[in-house]
PDB file of C-alpha atoms and ligand atoms in Angstrom:
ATOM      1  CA  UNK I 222      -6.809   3.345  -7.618  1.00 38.00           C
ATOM      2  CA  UNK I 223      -7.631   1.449 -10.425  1.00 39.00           C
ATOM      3  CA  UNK I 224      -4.031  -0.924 -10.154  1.00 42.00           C
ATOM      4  CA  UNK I 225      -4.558  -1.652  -6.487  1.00 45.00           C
ATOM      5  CA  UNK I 226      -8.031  -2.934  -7.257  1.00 45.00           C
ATOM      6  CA  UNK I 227      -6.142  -4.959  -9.977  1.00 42.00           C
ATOM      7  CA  UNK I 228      -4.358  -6.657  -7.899  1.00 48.00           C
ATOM      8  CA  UNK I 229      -6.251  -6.662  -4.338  1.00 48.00           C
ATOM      9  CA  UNK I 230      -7.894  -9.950  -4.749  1.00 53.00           C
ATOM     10  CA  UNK I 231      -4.840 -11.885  -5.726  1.00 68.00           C
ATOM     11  CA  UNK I 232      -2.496 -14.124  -3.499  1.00 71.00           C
ATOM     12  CA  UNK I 233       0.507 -11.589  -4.567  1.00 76.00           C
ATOM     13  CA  UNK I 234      -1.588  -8.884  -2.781  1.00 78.00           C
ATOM     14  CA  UNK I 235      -1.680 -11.244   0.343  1.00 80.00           C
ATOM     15  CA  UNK I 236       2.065 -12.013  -0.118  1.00 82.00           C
ATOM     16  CA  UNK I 237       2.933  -8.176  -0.415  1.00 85.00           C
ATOM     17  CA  UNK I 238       0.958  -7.360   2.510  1.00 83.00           C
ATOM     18  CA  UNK I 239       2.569  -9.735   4.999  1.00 83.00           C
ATOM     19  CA  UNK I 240       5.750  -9.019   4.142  1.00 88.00           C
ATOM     20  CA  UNK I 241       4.906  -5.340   4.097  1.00 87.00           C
ATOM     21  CA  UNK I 242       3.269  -5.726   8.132  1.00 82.00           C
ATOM     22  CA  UNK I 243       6.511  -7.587   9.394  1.00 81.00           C
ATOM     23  CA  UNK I 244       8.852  -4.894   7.149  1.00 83.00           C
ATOM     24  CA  UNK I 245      10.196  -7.407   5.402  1.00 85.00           C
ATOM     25  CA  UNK I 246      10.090  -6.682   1.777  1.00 90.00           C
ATOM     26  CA  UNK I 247      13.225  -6.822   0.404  1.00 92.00           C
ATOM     27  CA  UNK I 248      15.001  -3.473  -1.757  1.00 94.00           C
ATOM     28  CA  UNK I 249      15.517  -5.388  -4.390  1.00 96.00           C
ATOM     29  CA  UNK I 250      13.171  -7.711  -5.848  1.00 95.00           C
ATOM     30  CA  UNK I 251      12.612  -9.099  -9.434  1.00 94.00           C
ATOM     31  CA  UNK I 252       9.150  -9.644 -10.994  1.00 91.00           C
ATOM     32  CA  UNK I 253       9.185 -11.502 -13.683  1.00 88.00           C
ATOM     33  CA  UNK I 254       6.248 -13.566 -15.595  1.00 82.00           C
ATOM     34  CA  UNK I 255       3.923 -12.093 -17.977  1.00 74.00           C
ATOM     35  CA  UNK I 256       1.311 -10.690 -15.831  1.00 74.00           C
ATOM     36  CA  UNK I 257       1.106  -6.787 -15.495  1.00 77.00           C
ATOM     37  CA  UNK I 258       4.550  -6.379 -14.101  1.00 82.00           C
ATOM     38  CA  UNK I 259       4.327  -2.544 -13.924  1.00 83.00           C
ATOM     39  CA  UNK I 260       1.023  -2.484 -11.816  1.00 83.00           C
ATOM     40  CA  UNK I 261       2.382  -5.671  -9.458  1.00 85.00           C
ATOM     41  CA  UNK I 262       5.663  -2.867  -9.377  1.00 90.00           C
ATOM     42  CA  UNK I 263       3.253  -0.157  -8.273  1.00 90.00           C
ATOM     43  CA  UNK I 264       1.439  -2.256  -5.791  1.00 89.00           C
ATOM     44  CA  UNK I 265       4.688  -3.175  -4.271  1.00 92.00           C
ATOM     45  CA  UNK I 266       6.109   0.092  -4.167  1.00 95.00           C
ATOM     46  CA  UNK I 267       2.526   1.477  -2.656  1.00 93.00           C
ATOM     47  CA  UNK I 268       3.215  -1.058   0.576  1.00 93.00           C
ATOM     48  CA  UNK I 269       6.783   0.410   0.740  1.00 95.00           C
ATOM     49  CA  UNK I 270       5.454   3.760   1.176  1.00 95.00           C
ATOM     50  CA  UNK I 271       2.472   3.673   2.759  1.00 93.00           C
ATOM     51  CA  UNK I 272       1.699   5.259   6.740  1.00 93.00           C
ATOM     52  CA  UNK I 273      -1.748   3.564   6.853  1.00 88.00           C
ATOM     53  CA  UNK I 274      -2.063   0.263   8.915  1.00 82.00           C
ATOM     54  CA  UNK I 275      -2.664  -2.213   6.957  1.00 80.00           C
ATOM     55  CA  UNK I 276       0.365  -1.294   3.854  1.00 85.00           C
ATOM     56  CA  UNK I 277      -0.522  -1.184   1.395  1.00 86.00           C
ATOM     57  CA  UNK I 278      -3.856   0.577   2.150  1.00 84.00           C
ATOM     58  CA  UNK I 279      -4.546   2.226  -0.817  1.00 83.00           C
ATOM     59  CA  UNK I 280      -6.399   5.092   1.239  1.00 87.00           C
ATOM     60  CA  UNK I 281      -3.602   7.026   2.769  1.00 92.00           C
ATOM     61  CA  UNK I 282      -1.344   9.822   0.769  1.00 95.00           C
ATOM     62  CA  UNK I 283       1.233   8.328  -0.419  1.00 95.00           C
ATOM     63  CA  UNK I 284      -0.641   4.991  -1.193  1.00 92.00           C
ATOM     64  CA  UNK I 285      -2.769   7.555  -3.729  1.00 92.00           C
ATOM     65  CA  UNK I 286       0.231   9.215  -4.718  1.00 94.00           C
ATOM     66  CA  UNK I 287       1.952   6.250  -5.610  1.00 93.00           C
ATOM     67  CA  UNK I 288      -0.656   4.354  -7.714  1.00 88.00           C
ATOM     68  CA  UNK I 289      -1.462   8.048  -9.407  1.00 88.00           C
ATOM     69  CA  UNK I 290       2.139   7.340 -10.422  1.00 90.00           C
ATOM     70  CA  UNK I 291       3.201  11.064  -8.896  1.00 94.00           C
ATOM     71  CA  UNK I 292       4.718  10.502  -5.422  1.00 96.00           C
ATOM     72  CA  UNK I 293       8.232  12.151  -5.691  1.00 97.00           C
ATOM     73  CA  UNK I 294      10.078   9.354  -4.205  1.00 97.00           C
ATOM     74  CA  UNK I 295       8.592   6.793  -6.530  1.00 97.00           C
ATOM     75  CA  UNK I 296      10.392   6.923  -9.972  1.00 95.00           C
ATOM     76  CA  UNK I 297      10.012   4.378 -13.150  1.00 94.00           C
ATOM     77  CA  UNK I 298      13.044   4.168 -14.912  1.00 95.00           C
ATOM     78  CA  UNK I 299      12.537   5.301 -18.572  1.00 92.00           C
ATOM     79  CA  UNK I 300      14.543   6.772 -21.042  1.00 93.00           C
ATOM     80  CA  UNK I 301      12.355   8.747 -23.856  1.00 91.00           C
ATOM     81  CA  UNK I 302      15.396  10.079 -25.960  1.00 92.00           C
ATOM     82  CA  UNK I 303      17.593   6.720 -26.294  1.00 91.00           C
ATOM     83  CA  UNK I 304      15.953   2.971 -27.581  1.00 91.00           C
ATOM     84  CA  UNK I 305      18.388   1.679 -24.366  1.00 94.00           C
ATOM     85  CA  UNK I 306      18.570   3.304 -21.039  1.00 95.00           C
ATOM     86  CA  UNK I 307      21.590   5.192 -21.259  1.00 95.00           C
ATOM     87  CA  UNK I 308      24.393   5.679 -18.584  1.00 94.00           C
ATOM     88  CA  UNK I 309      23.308   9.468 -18.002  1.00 94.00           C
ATOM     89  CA  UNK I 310      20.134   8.252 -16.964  1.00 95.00           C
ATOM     90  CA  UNK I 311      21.347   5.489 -14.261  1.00 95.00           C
ATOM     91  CA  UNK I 312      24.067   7.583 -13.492  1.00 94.00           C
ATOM     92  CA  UNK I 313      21.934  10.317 -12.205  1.00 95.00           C
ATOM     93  CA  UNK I 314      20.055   7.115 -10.994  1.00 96.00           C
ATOM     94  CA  UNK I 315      22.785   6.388  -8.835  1.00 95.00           C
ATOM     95  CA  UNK I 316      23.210   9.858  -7.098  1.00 95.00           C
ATOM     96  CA  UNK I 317      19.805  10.464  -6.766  1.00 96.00           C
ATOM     97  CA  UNK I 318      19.802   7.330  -4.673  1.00 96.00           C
ATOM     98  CA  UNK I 319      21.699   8.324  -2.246  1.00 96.00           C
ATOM     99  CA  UNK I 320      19.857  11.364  -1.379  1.00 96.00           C
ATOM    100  CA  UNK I 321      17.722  10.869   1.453  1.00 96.00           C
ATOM    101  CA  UNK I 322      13.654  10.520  -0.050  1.00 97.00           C
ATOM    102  CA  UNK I 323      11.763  14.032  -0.343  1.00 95.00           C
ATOM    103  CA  UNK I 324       8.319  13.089   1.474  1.00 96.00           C
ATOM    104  CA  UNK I 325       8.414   9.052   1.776  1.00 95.00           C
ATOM    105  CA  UNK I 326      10.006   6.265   3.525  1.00 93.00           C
ATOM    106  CA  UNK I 327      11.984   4.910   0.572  1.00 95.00           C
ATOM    107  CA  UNK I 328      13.285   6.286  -2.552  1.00 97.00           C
ATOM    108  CA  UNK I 329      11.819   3.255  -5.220  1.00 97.00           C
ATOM    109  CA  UNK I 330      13.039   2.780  -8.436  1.00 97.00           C
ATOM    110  CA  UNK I 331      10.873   0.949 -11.005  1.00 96.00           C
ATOM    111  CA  UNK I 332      12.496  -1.059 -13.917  1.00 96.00           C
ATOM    112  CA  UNK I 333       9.560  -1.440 -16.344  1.00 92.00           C
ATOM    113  CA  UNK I 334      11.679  -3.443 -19.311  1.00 92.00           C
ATOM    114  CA  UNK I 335      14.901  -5.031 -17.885  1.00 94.00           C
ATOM    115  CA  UNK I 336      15.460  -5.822 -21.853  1.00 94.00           C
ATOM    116  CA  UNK I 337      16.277  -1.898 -21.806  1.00 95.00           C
ATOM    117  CA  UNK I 338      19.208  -2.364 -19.874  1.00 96.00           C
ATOM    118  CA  UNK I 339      22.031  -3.801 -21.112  1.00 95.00           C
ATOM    119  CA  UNK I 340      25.083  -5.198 -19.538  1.00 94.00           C
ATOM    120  CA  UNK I 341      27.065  -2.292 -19.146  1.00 94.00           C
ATOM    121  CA  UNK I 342      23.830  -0.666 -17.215  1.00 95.00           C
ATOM    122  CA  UNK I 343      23.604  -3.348 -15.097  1.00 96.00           C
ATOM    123  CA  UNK I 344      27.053  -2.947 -13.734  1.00 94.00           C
ATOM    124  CA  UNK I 345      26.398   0.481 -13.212  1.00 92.00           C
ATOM    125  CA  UNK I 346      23.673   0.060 -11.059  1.00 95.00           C
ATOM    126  CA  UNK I 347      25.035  -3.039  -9.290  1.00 94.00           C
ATOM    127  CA  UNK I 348      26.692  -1.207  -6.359  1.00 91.00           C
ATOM    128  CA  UNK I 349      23.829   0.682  -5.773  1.00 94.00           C
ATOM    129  CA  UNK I 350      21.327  -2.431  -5.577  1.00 95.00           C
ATOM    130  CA  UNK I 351      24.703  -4.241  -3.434  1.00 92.00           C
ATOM    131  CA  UNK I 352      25.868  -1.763  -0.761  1.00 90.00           C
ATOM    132  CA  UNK I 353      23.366   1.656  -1.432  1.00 91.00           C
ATOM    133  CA  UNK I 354      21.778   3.412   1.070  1.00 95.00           C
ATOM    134  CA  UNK I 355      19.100   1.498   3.534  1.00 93.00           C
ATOM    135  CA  UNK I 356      16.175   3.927   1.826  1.00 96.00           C
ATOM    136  CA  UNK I 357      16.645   2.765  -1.972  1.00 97.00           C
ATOM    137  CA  UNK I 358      14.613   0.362  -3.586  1.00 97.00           C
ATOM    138  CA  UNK I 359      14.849  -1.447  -6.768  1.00 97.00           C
ATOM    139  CA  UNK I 360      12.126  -2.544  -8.487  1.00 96.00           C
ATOM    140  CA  UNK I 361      13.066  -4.901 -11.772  1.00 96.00           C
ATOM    141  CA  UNK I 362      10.325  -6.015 -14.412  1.00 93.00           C
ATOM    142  CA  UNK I 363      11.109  -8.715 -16.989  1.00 92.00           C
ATOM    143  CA  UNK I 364       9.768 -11.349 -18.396  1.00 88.00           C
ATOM    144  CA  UNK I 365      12.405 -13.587 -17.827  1.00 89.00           C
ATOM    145  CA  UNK I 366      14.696 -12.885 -14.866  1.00 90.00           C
ATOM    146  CA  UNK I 367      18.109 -14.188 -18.091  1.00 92.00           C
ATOM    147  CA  UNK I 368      18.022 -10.936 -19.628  1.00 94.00           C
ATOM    148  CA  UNK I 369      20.022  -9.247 -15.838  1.00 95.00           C
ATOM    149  CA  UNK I 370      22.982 -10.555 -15.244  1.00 95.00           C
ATOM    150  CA  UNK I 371      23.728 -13.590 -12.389  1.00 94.00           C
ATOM    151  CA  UNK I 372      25.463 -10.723 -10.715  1.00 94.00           C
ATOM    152  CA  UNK I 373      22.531  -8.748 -10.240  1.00 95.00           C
ATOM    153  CA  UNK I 374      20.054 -11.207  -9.766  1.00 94.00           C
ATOM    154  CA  UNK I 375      22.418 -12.596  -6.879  1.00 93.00           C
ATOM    155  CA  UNK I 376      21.597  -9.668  -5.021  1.00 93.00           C
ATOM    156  CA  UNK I 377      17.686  -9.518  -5.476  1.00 94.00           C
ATOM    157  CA  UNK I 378      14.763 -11.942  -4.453  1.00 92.00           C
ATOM    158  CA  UNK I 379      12.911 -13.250  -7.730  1.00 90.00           C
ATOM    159  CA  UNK I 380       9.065 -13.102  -7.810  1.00 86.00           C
ATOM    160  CA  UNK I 381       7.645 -15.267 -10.745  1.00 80.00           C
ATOM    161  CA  UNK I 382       4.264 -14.460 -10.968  1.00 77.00           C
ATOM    162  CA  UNK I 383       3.125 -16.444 -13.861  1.00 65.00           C
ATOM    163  CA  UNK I 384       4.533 -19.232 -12.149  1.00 52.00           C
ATOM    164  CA  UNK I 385       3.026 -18.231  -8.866  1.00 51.00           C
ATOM    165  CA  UNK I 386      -0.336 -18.279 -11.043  1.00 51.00           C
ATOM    166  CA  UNK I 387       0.150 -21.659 -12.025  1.00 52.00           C
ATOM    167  CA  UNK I 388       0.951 -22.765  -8.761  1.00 50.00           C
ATOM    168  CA  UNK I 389      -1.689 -21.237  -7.520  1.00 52.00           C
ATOM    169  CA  UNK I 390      -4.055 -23.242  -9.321  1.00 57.00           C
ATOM    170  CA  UNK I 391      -2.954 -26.155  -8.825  1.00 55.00           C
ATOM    171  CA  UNK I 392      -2.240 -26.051  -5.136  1.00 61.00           C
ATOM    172  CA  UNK I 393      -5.211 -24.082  -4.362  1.00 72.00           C
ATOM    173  CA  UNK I 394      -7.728 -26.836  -3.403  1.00 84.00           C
ATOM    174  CA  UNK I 395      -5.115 -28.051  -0.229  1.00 88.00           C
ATOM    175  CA  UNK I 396      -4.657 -24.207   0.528  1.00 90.00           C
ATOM    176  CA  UNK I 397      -8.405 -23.521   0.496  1.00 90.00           C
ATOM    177  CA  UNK I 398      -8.951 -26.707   2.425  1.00 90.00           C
ATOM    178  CA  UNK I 399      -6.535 -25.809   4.973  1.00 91.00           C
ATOM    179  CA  UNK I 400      -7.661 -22.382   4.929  1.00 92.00           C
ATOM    180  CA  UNK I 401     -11.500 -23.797   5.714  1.00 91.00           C
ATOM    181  CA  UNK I 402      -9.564 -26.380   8.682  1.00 90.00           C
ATOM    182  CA  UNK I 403      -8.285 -23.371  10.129  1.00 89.00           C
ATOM    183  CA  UNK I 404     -10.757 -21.075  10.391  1.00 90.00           C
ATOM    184  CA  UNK I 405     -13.194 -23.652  11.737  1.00 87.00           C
ATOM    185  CA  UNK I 406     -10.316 -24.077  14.355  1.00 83.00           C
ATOM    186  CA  UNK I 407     -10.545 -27.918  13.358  1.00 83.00           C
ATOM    187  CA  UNK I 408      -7.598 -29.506  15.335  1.00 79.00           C
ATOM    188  CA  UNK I 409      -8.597 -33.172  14.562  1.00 80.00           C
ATOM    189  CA  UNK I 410      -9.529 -31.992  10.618  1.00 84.00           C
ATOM    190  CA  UNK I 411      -5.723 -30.266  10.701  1.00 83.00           C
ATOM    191  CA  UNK I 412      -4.389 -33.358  12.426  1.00 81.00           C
ATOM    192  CA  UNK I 413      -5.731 -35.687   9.695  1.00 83.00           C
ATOM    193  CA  UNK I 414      -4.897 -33.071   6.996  1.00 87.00           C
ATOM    194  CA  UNK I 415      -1.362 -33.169   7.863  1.00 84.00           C
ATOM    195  CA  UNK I 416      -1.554 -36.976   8.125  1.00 82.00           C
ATOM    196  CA  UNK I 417      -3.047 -37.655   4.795  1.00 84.00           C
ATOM    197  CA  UNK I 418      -0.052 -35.110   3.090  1.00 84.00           C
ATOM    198  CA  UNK I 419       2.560 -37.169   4.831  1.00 81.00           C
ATOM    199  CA  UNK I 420       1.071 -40.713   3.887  1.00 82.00           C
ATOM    200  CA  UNK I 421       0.712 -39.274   0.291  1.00 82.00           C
ATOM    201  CA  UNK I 422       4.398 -38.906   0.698  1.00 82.00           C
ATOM    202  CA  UNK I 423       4.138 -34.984  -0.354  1.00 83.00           C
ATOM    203  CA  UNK I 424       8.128 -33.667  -0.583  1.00 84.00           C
ATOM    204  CA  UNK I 425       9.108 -30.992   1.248  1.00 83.00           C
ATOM    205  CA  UNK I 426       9.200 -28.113  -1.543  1.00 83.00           C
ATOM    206  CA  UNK I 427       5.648 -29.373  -2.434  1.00 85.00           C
ATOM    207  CA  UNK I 428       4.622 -28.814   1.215  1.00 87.00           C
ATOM    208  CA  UNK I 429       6.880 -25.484   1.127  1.00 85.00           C
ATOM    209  CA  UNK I 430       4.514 -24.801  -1.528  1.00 86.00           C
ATOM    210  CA  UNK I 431       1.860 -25.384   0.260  1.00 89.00           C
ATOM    211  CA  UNK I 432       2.330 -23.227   3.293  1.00 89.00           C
ATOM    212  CA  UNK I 433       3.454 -20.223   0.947  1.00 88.00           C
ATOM    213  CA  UNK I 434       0.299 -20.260  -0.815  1.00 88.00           C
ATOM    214  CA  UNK I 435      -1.600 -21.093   2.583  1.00 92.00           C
ATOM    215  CA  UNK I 436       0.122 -17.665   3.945  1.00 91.00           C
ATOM    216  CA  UNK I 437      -0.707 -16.064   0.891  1.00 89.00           C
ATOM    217  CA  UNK I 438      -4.353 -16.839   1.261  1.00 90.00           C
ATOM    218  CA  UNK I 439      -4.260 -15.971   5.059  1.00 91.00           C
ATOM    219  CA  UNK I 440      -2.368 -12.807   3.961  1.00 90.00           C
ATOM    220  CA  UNK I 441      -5.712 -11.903   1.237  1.00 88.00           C
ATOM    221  CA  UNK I 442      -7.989 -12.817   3.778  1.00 90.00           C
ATOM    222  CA  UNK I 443      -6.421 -10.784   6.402  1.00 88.00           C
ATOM    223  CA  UNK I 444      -6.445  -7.582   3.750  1.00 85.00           C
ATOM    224  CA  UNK I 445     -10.011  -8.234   3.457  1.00 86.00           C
ATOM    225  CA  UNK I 446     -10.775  -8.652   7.394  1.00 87.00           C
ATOM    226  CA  UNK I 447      -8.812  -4.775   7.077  1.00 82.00           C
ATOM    227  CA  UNK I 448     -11.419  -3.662   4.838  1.00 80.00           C
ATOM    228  CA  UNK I 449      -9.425  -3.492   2.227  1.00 76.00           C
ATOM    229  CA  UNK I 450     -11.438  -5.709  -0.418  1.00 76.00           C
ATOM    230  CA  UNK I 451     -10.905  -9.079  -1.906  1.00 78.00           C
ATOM    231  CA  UNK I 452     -11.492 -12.770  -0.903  1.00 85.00           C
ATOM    232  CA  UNK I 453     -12.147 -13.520   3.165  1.00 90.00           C
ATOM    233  CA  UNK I 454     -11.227 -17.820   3.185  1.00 91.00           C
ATOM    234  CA  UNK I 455     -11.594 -17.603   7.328  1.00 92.00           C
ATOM    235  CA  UNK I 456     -14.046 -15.415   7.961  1.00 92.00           C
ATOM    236  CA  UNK I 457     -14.592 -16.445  11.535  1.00 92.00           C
ATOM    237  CA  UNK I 458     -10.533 -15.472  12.395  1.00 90.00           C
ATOM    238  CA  UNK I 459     -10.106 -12.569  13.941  1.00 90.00           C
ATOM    239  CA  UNK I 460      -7.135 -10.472  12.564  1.00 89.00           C
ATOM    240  CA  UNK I 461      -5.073 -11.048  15.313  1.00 88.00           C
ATOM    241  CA  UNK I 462      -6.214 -14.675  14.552  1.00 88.00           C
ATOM    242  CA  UNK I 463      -5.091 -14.439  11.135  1.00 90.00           C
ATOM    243  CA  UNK I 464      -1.956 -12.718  11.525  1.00 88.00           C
ATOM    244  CA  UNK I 465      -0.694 -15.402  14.291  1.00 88.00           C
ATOM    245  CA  UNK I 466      -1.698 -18.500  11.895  1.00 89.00           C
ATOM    246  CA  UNK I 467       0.526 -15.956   9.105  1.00 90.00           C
ATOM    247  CA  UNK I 468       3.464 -15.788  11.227  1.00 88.00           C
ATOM    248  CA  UNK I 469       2.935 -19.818  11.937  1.00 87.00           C
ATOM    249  CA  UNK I 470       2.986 -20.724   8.052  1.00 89.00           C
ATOM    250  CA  UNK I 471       5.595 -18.569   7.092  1.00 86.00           C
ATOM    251  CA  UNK I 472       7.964 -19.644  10.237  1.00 85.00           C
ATOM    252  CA  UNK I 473       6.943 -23.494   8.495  1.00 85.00           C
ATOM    253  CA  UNK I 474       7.779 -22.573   5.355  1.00 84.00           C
ATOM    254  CA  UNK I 475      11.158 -21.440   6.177  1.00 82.00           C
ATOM    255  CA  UNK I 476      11.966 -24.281   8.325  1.00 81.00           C
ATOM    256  CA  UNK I 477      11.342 -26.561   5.636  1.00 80.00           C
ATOM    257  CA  UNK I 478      14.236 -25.296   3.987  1.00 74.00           C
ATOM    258  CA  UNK I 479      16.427 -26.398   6.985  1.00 71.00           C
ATOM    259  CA  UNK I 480      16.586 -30.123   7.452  1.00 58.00           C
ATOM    260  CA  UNK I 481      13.044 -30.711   9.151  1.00 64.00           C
ATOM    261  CA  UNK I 482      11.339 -34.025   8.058  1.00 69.00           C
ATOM    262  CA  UNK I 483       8.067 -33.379   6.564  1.00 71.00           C
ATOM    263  CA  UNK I 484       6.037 -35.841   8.922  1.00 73.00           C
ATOM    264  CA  UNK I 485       7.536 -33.575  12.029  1.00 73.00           C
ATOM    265  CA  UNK I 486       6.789 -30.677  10.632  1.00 72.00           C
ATOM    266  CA  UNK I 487       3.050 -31.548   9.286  1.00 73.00           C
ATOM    267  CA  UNK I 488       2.601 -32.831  13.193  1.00 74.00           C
ATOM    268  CA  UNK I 489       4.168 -29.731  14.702  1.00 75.00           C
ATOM    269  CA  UNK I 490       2.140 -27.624  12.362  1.00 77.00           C
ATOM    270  CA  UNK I 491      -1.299 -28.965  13.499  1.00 78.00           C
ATOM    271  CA  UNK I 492      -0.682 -28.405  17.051  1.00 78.00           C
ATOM    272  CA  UNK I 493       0.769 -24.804  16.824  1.00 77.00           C
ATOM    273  CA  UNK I 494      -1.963 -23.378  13.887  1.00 79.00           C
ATOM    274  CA  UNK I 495      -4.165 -24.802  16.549  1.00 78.00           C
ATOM    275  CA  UNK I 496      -2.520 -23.167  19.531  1.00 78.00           C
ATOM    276  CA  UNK I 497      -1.938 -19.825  17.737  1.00 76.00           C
ATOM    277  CA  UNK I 498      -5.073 -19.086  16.382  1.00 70.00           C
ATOM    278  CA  UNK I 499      -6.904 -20.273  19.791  1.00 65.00           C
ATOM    279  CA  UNK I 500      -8.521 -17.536  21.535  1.00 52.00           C
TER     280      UNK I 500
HETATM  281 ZN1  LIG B 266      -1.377   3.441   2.384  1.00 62.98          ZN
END
């Protein structure tokens, strides 16, 4: 239990959760950053395989089973008799993939030390991570996402979590503040919020920023409303509250991507956290 309550409090926790509800986490995602890479890989791998509610709830079997680091379908990728990860190892990898999971949803493979693999393993697991079966997971660790190949990393979502940190800190103020706006159900304080980022002339990836770590927060705070520990920002949102103002950041977020000016979407925001999270 001990990595779960490492990592319960934290906005990834929130981030892995809400992905996790809407079944959404990718099968193949890169951590990278110099926090504890394995533990964030166990925590993630937990929410794939968890049957409790809230995933991942850290209560049910294969939650335990996971974090014990003895659930069958949960494998890190080591190779005791060679410095490098040989081919026998990822070639067995590679069949044992595609061999449906012996108790669990997914089969997840963890990649402690992506430095282990060089680029001949790489391409060797690429068609696996590409076109394998829907059940198979892949779990990389490094420090810096340069040591897989653009190949690979092409075909994988990239979690920096020392960056994450760092954005964290610096964004967390607004998030907290918008957190507090939103679970007093402030319309006009959300209304001026929005306002005051668009006459600060905030950029869209800053505001993406924003509402990621805003989701993330929701996410942690929802975990907590579950029970499951950690920091409660809106304590006066139900979960059904929380989850809808979730679903309302993260729809933001991606928008922003598309070509959605930032003094639309701040206004459009205001009115819909408000709607959404209304009774
Ligand atoms: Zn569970």
């Amino acid at each position: 239990m001990e990595h779960l309550e490492l990592q319960t409090g934290s906005a990834l926790a929130g981030r892995i959760a809400l992905l996790a509800a809407h079944n959404q986490l990718s099968h193949a995602i890169i951590l990278t950053g110099h926090r504890d890479l394995i533990a964030a890989g166990r925590y993630l791998a937990a929410a794939m395989e968890c049957t409790g509610e809230h995933p991942p709830c850290g209560h049910c079997g294969p939650c335990r089973k996971v974090l014990a680091g003895i659930h069958p379908d949960v494998q890190v990728v080591e190779d005791r008799e060679h410095k490098m990860i040989s081919m026998d190892v990822l070639r067995a990898l590679r069949a044992d993939a595609y061999i449906l999971p012996n108790e669990g949803r997914r089969k997840v493979y963890i990649f402690p030390d992506c430095t282990l693999l060089d680029a001949k393993a790489q391409n060797v697991l690429l068609k696996v991570v590409e076109e394998g079966p829907p059940h198979a997971a892949f779990l990389f660790s490094a420090q810096n996402s340069a040591v897989l190949l653009p190949t690979v990393r092409s075909r994988c979502v990239e979690w920096n979590l020392g960056d994450e940190d760092q954005a964290a800190s610096a964004g967390d103020s607004r998030a907290e503040e918008l957190c507090a706006l939103l679970d007093r159900r402030d319309t006009l304080g959300l209304a001026a919020f929005f306002t005051d980022l668009e006459t600060r002339k905030i950029s869209r990836e800053e505001l993406q920023s924003l509402l990621e770590h805003t989701w993330e927060l929701v996410g942690q705070s929802l975990l907590a409303a579950s029970g499951c520990g950690g920091r409660n920002l809106c304590p006066h949102l139900s979960r059904r509250q929380l989850s809808a103002a979730a679903d309302v950041l993260r729809d933001a977020a991606a928008q922003l991507r598309f070509n959605l000016g930032v003094g639309h979407m701040a206004g459009a925001l205001a009115v819909l956290l408000h709607e959404r999270t209304g009774r």
